[in-house]
C-alpha positions as CSV (number, residue, x, y, z in Angstrom):
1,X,88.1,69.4,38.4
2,X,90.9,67.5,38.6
3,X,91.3,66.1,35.2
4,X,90.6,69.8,33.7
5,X,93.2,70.9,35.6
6,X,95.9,68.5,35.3
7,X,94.8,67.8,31.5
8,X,95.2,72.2,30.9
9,X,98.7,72.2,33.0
10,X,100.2,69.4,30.8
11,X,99.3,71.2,27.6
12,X,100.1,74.5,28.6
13,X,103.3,72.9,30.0
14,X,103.8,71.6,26.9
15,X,104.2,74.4,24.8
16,X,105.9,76.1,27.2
17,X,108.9,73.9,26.3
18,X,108.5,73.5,23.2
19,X,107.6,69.5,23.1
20,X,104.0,70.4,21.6
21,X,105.7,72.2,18.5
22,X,107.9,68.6,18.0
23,X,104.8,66.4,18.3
24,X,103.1,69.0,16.1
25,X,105.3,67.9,13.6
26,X,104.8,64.2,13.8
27,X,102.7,62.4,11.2
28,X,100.0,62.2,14.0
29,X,96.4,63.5,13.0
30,X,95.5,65.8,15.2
31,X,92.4,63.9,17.1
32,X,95.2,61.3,17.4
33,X,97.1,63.7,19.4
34,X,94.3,65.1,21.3
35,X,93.5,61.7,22.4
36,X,97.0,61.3,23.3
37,X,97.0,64.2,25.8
38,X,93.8,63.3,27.4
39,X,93.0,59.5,27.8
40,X,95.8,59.1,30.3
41,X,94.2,61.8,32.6
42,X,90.7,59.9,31.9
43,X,92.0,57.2,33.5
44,X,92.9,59.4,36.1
45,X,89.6,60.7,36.4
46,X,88.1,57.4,36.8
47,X,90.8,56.2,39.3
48,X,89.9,59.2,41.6
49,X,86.1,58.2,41.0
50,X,87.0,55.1,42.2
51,X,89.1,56.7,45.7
52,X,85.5,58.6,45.8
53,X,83.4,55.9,45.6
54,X,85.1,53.7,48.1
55,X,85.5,56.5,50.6
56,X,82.0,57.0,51.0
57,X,81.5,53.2,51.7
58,X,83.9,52.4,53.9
59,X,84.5,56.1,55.8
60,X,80.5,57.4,55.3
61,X,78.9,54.3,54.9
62,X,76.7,55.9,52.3
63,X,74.8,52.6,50.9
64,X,75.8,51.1,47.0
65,X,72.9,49.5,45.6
66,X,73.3,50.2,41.8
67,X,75.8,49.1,39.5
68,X,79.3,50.1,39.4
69,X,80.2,49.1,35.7
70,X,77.2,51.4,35.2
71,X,78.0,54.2,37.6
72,X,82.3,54.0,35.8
73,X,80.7,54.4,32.7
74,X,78.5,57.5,33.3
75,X,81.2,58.7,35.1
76,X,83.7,58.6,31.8
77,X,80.4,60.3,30.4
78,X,80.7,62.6,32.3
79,X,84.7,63.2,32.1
80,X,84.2,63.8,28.3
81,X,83.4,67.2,29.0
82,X,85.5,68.2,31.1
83,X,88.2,67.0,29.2
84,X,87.1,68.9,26.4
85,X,87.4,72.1,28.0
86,X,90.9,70.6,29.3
87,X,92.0,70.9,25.7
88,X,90.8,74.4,25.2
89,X,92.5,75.7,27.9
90,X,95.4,75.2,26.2
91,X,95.4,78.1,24.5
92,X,96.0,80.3,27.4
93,X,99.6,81.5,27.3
94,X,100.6,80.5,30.8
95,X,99.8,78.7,33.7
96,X,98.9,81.7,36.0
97,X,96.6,82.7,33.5
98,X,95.4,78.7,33.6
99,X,95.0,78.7,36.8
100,X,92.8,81.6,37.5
101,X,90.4,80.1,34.3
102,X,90.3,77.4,37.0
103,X,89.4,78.8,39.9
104,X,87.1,81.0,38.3
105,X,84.7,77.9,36.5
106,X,85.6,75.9,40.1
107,X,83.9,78.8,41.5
108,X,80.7,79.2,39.0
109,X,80.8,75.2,39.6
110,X,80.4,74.7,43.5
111,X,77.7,77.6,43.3
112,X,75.7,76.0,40.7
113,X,75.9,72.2,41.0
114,X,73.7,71.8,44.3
115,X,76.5,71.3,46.5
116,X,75.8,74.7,48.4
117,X,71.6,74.2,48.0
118,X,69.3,72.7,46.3
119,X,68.2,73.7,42.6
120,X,64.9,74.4,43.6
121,X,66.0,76.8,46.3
122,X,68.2,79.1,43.6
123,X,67.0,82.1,41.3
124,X,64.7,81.3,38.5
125,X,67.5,82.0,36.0
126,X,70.1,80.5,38.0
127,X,68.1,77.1,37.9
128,X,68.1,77.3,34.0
129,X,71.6,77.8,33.6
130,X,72.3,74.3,35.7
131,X,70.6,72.9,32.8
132,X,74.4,74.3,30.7
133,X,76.1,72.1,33.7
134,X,77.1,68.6,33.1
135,X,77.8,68.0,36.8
136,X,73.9,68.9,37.2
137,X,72.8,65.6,35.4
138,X,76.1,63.5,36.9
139,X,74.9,64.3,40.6
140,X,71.7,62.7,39.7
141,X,73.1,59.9,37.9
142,X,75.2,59.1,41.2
143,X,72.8,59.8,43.5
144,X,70.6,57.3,41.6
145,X,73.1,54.7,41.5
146,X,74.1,55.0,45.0
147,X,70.9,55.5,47.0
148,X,68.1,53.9,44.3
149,X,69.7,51.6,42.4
150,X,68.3,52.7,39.2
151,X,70.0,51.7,35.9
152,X,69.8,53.0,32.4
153,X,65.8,52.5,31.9
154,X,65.6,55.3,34.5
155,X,69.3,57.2,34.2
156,X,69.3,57.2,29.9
157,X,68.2,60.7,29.8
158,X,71.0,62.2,31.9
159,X,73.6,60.2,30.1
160,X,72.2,61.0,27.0
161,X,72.9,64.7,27.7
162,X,76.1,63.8,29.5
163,X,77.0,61.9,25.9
164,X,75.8,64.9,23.8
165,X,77.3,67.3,25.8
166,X,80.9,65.0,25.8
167,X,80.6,64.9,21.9
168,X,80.3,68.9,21.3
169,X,82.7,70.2,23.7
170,X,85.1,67.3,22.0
171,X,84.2,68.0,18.9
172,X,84.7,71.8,19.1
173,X,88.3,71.1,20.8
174,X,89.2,68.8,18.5
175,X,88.4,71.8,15.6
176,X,89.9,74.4,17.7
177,X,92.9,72.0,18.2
178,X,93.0,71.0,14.6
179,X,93.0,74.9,13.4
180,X,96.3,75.5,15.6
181,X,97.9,72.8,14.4
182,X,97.2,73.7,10.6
């Protein structure tokens, strides 16, 4: 949540004032741009997954026994999406209207990613739209690396989806992006 926020604020802050328009004009290509806008809040993302994950050592003394090169790298997996949708939010005129986009897939988020109950506890249709959520497969990627220790013979399925997932909601962006920019 927090690099979809931050990453949407920036933009939409961005052409609030105008500085989008002057970058627009710039010889960059426009993935080049894109990935200009949203690699420094990846990094953020990954910092905060790093606050996170040392948190729950240290305060909750929830045991580590997986890798945490692996665990980084699903979670960037799992930022590509997000980010995506970062960059789509752009389009939204202002910030209020940003903000309730926001709250409103924070919302549909909590609900559905098993934070409130289990899967198997929801609706039938309920459970198959988890399957749309990329935090669905990231909660079992983490709670595989924390609690089992599993790597990637075990965890390639869910990163695989996290990866595909990433790719189209980039790639869609990155046309959507492009089109305004033409």
């Amino acid at each position: 949540m927090l690099t979809l926020m931050l990453t949407a604020q920036a933009i939409i802050r961005e052409k609030e004032i105008g500085t989008l328009e002057q970058l627009m004009v710039t010889p960059l290509r426009p993935i080049e741009l894109m990935l200009g806008k949203t690699l420094p809040f990846a990094l953020v993302g990954l910092v905060n997954m790093m606050i996170v994950t040392v948190t729950a050592l240290l305060v909750f003394h929830i045991p580590f026994r997986g890798n945490f090169l692996l665990l980084m790298f699903c979670a960037l997996l799992f930022l590509m999406p997000s980010l995506g949708a970062a960059v789509s939010f752009d389009y939204i005129q202002h910030a209020a209207a940003s903000q309730h986009g926001v709250v409103l897939h924070h919302n549909t988020r909590v609900y559905v990613e098993r934070f409130c109950l289990p899967i198997s506890n929801m609706p039938l249709a309920v459970q198959y739209l988890t399957y749309l959520n990329p935090i669905r497969y990231f909660m079992e990627i983490v709670r595989g690396i924390f609690l089992k220790g599993v790597g990637i013979s075990v965890l390639w399925p869910q990163m695989l989806v996290l990866g595909v997932y990433g790719v189209i909601i980039l790639a869609l962006s990155a046309i959507r992006f492009h089109k305004t920019l033409d």
